[in-house]
Coordinates of C-alpha atoms in Angstrom, one line a residue:
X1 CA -93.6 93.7 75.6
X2 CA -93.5 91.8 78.9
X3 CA -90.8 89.1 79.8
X4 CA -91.2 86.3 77.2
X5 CA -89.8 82.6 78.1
X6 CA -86.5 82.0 76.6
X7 CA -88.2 79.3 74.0
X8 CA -90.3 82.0 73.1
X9 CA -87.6 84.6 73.0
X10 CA -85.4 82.4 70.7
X11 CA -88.5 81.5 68.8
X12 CA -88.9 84.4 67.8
X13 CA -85.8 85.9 66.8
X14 CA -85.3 82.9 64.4
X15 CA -88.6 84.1 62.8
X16 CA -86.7 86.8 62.4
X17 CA -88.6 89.3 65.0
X18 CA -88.0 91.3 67.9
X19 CA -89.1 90.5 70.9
X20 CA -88.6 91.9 74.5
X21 CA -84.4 91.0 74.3
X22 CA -81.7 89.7 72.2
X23 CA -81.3 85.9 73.6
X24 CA -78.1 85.1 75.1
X25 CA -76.2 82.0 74.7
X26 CA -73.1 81.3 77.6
X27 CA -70.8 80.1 75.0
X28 CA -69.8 80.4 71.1
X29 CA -70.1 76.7 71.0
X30 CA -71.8 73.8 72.3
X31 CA -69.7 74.7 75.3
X32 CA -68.8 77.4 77.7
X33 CA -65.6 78.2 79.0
X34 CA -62.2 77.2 79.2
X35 CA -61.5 75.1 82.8
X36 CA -57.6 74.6 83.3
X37 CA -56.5 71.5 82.6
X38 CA -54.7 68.9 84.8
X39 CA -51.4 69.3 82.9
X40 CA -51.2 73.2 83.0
X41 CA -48.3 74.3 84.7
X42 CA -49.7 75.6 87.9
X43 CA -47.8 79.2 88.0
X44 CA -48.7 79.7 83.9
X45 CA -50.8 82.7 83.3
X46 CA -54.6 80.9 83.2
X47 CA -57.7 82.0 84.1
X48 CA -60.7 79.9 83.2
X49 CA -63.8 79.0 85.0
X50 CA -62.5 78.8 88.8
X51 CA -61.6 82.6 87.8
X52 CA -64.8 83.5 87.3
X53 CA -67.0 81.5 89.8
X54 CA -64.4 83.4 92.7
X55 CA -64.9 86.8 91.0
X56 CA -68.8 86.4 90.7
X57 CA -68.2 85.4 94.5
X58 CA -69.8 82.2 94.1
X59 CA -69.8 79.7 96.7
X60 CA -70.2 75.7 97.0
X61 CA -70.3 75.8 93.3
X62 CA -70.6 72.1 91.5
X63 CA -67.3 70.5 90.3
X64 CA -67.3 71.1 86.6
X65 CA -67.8 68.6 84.7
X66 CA -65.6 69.0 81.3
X67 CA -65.5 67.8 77.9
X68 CA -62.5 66.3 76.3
X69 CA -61.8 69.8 75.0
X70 CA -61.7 71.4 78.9
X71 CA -64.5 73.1 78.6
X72 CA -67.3 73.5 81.5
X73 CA -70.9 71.7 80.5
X74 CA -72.6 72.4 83.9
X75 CA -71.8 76.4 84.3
X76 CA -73.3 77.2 87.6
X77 CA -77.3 77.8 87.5
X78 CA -77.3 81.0 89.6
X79 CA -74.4 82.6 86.6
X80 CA -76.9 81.1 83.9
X81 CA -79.4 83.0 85.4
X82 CA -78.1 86.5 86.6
X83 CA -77.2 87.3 82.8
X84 CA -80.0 85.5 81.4
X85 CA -78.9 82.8 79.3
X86 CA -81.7 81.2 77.4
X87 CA -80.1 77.9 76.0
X88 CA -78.6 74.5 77.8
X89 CA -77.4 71.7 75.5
X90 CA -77.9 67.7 75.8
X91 CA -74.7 65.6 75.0
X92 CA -74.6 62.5 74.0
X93 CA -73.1 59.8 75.9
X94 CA -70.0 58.2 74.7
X95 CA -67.6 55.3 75.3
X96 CA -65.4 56.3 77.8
X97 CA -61.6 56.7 76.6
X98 CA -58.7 54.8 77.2
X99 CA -56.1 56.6 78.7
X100 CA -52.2 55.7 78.5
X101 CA -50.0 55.5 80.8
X102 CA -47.1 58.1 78.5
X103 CA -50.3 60.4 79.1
X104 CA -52.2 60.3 75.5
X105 CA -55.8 59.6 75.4
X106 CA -57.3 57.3 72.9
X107 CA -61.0 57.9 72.3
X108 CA -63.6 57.4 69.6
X109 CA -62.6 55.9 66.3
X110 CA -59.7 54.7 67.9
X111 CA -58.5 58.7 67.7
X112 CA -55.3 59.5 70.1
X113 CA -55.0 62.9 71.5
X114 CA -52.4 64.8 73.6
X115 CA -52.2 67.8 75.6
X116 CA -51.3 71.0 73.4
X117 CA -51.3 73.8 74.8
X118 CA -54.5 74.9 76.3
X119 CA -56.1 72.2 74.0
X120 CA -56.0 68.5 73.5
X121 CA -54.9 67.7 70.0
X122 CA -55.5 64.4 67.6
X123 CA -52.3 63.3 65.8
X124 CA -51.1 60.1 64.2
X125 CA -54.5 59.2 62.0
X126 CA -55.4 55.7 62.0
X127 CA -56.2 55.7 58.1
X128 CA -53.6 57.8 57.1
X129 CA -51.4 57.1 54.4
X130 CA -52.3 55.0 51.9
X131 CA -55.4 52.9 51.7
X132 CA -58.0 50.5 50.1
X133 CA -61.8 50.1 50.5
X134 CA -61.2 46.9 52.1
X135 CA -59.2 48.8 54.8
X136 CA -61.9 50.9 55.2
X137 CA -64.2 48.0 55.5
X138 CA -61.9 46.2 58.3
X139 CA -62.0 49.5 60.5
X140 CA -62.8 49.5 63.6
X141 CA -66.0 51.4 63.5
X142 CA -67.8 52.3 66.6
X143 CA -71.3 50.0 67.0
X144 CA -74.4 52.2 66.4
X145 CA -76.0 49.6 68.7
X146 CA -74.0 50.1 71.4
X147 CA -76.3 51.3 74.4
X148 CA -74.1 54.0 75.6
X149 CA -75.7 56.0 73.0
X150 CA -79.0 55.9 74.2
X151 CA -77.8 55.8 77.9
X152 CA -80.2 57.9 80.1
X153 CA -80.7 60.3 77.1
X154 CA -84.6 60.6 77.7
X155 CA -84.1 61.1 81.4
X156 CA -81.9 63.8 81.3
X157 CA -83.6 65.4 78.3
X158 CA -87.0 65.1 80.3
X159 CA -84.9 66.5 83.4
X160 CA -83.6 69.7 81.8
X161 CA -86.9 70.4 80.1
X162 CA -88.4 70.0 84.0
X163 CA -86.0 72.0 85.6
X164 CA -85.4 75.1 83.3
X165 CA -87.4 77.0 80.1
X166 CA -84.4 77.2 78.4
X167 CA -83.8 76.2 75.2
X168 CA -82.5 72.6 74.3
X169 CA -79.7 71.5 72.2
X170 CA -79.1 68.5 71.4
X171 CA -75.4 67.1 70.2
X172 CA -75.1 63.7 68.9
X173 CA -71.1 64.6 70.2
X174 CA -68.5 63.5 68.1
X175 CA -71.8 62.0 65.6
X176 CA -72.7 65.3 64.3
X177 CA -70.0 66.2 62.4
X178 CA -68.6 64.5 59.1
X179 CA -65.9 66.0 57.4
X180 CA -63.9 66.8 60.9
X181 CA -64.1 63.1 61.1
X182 CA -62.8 62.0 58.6
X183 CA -59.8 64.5 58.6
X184 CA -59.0 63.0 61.8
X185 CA -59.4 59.4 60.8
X186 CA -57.3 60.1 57.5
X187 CA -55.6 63.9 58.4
X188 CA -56.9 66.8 57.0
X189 CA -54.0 66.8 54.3
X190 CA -54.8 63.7 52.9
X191 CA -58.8 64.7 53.2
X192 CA -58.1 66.8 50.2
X193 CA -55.8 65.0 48.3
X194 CA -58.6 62.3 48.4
X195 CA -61.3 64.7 46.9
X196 CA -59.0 65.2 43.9
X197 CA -57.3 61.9 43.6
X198 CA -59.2 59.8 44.9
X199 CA -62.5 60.5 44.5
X200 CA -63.9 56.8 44.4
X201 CA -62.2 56.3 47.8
X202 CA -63.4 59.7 49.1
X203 CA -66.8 58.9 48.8
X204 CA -66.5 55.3 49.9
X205 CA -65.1 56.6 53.5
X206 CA -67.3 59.6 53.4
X207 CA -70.1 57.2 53.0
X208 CA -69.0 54.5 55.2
X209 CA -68.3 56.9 58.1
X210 CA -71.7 58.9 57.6
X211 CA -73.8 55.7 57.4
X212 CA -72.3 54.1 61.3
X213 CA -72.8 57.8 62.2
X214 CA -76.5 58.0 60.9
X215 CA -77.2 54.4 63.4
X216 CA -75.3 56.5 66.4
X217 CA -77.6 59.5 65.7
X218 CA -81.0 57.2 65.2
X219 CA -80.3 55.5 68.7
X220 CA -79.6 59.0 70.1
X221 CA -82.7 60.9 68.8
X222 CA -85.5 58.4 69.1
X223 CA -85.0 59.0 72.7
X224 CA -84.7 62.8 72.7
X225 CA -86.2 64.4 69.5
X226 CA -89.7 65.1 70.7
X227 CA -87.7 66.6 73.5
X228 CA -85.8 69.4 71.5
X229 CA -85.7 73.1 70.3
X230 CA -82.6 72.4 68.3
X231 CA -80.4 69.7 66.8
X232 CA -76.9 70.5 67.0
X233 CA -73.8 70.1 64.0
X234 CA -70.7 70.7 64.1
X235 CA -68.5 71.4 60.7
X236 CA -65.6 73.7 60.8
X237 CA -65.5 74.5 57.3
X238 CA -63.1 77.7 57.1
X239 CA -59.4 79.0 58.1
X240 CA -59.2 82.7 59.0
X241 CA -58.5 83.8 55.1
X242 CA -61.6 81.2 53.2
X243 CA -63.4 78.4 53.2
X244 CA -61.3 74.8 53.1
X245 CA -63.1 74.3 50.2
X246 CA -64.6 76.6 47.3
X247 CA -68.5 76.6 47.3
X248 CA -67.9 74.6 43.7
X249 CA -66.1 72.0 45.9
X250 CA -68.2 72.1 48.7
X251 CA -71.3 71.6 46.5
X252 CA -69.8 68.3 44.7
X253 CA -68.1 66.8 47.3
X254 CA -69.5 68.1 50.7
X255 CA -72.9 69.5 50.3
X256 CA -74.5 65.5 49.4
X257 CA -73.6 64.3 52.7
X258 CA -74.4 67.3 55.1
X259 CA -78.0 66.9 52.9
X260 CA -78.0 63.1 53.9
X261 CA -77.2 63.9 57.6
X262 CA -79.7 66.8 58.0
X263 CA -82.6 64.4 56.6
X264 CA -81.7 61.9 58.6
X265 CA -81.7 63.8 61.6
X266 CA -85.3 64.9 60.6
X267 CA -87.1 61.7 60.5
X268 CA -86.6 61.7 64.5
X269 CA -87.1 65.0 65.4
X270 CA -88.8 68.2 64.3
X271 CA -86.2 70.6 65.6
X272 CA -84.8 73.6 64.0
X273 CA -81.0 72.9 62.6
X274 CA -78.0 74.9 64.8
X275 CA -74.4 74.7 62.8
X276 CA -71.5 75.5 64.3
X277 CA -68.8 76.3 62.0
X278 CA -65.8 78.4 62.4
X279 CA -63.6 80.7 60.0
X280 CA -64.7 82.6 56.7
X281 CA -67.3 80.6 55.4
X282 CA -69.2 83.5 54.1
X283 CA -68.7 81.9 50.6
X284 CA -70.2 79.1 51.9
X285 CA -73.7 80.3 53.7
X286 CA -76.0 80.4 50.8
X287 CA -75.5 76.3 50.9
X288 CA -75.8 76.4 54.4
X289 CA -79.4 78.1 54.0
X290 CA -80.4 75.7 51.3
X291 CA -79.6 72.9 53.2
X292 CA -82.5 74.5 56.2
X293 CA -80.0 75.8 58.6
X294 CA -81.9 78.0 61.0
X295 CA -79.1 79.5 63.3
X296 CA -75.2 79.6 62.3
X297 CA -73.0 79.3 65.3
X298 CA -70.2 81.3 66.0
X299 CA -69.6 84.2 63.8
X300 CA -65.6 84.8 64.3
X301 CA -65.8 88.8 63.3
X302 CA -62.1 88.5 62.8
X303 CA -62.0 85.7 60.1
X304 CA -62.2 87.5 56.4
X305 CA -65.7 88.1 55.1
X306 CA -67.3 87.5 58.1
X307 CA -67.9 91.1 60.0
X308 CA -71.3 91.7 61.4
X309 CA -72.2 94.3 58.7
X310 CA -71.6 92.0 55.6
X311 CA -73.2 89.1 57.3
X312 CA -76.6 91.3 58.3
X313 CA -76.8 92.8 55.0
X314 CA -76.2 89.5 53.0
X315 CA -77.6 86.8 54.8
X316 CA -79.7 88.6 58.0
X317 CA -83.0 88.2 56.2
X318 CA -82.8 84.4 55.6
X319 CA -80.2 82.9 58.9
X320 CA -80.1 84.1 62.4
X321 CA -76.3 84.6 63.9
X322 CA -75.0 82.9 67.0
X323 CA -71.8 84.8 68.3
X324 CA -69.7 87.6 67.0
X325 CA -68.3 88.8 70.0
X326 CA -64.2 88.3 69.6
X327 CA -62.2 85.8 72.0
X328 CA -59.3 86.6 70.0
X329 CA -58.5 90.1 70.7
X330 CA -61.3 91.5 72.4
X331 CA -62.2 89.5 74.8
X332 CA -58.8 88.7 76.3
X333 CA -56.9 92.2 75.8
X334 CA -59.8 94.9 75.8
X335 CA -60.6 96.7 78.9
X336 CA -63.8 95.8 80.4
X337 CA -65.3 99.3 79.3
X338 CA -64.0 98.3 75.8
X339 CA -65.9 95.6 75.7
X340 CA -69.1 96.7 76.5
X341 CA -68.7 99.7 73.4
X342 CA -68.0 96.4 70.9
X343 CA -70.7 94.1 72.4
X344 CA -73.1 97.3 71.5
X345 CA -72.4 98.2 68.4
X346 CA -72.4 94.3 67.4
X347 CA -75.8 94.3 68.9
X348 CA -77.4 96.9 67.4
X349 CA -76.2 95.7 64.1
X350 CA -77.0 92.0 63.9
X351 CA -79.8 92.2 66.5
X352 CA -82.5 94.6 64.5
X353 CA -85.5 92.5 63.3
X354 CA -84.3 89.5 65.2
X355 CA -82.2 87.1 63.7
X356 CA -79.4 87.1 66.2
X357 CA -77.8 85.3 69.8
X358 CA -75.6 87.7 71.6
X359 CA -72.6 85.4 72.2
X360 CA -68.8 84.7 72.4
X361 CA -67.1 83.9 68.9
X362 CA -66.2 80.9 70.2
X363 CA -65.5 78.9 73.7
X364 CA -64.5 81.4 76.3
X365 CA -60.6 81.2 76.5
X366 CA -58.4 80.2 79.1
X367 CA -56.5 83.9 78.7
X368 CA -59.9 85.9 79.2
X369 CA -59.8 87.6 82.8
X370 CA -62.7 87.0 84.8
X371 CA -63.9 91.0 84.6
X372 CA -63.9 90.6 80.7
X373 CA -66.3 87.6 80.8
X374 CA -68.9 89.9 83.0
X375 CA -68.4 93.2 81.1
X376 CA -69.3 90.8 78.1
X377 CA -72.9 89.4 79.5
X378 CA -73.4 92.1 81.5
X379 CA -73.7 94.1 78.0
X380 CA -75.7 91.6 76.7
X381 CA -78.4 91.8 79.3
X382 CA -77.7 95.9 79.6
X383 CA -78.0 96.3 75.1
X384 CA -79.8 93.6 74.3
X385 CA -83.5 95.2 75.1
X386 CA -85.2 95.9 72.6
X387 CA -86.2 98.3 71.1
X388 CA -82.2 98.3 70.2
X389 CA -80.0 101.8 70.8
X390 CA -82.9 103.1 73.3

């Protein structure tokens, strides 16, 4: 089969056939890798993007632009296209956040977030404790009409569909996710002490939050949707052991709302669905492939349940894969040769009859060395033909 585009490559591996290679997505998320942040202490063990740009032997490479998490949006064109990376993702713009001078950030939903570690970290909810409807009413909600949301969205979208073949995903950002909102706003404890106690007020902030998140994504997706391979969601939903909740739960109280979103997110665009989720979720898929999801993004091999095998042989027919590659163990630890052996044996098993993105299990981490990160795409361009094993 000759060289297909990448929107034709992905195409057809979410139709759930082969065509001439596995598609290959930078990072396990919406993002890439780990840059180090301005707070890390500068002789601390960290290796990040800078790593790898100097490894690859890259010269007058672009400042990286990050996200709040430190992650790099604009990886370098000439690395996107050496390991043949087939998808690029369209952020929304956001209000910009206030930063403190005791060095916390305050950002959307009036959230504040501190360095931790490698990773910036909400604490102190603004709704936590306890609360009435009215206190949910006098929030400070961000305004759907605000034009930041809209801001230069069909340029850049129009932009990256000029310049590159590569898929595009769109992420309303912090929009596209409900129940991670509302465990920030309230804390994750108090999220499901809600469900069970408070049901009345559960839905009442589940709603409230999903209907100023349903303007957000309207403003966002009139201008892009005709644009767009694939609208983006993001709804950790697991630890390492099982699912936050039981599928049970997550039908009554969770399901309705991802249902709402999805449909909403339709009337403006006819892309495909892309969920990112981390942890054991297995429980959960069947829901996720009622509700239309076409790929699930990341595929942590580590978390209970969700090893390539089981996945393939439950779910492989009916939902194509996005990740599975360890940043836990592998990835950081494994020798480059290591590496390779693990990226093709998780190849050959979630990549026959399509249905599956050769990818990190997540964000590249800031404890990966830079030789690890190329063994890893280097397999997925060197494995990844098909037919696989040949």
């Amino acid at each position: 089969m000759a060289n297909l585009s990448p929107r034709e490559r992905v195409e057809m591996v979410v139709n759930h056939e082969e065509p001439d290679r596995v598609p290959v997505d930078f990072g396990g998320m919406n993002t890439s890798i780990y840059e180090m942040p301005e707070w890390w202490p500068k002789k601390a063990p960290y290796f990040g993007y800078k790593a790898l740009v100097d490894y690859l032997g890259l010269k007058d490479v672009p400042k990286p632009y990050l996200n709040s998490g430190n992650c790099v949006i604009n990886v370098d064109e000439r690395i996107l296209n050496r390991y043949g990376v087939d998808f690029q993702y369209l952020y929304m713009s956001i209000p910009k956040p206030k930063m403190h001078p005791d060095g916390t950030i305050e950002t959307i939903y009036g959230l504040k977030v501190k360095p931790v570690g490698y990773y910036l970290e909400v604490y102190d909810p603004p709704l936590a404790g306890k609360i009435t409807t009215k206190d949910i009413d006098n929030f400070k909600w961000p305004d759907p009409e605000d034009p930041v949301f809209s801001s230069k969205a069909k340029e850049r979208v129009l932009r990256m569909r000029k310049n590159s073949d590569r898929v595009i995903v769109a992420l309303a950002s912090f929009a596209e996710q409900i129940f991670q909102n509302y465990a920030w706003i309230r804390g994750f404890t108090q999220m499901m002490l809600d469900m069970q106690r408070e049901p009345e007020l559960f839905h009442y902030l589940t709603d409230t939050l999903l209907t100023v998140e349903e303007g957000i994504i309207e403003a966002f997706y009139t201008e892009v949707g005709e644009h767009i391979d694939f609208a983006y969601i993001a709804e950790d939903m697991g630890t390492q052991q099982a699912p936050f909740v039981s599928p049970k739960q997550y039908e009554k109280f969770w399901k309705p709302y991802h249902k709402r979103m999805i449909k909403h997110i339709k009337q403006f665009t006819d892309a495909r669905i892309m969920w990112h989720c981390c942890g054991a979720v297995a429980p959960l898929i069947p829901h996720l492939i009622d509700l239309g999801v076409d790929i699930l993004q990341v595929i942590q091999p580590l978390a209970k349940g969700m090893d390539p095998e089981s996945l393939k042989k439950s779910f492989g027919h009916k939902l194509t894969f996005d990740g599975g590659i360890d940043v836990q163990r592998l990835l950081p630890k494994a020798s480059p040769e290591e590496i390779k052996a693990e990226c093709k044996r998780v190849i050959e098993i979630l990549g026959r009859g399509g249905g599956y993105v050769f990818a990190p299990a997540h964000n590249i981490q800031p404890d990966t060395p830079p030789q690890n990160v190329v063994a890893m795409l280097e397999a997925g361009i060197e494995y990844g033909k098909y037919p696989l094993g040949k």
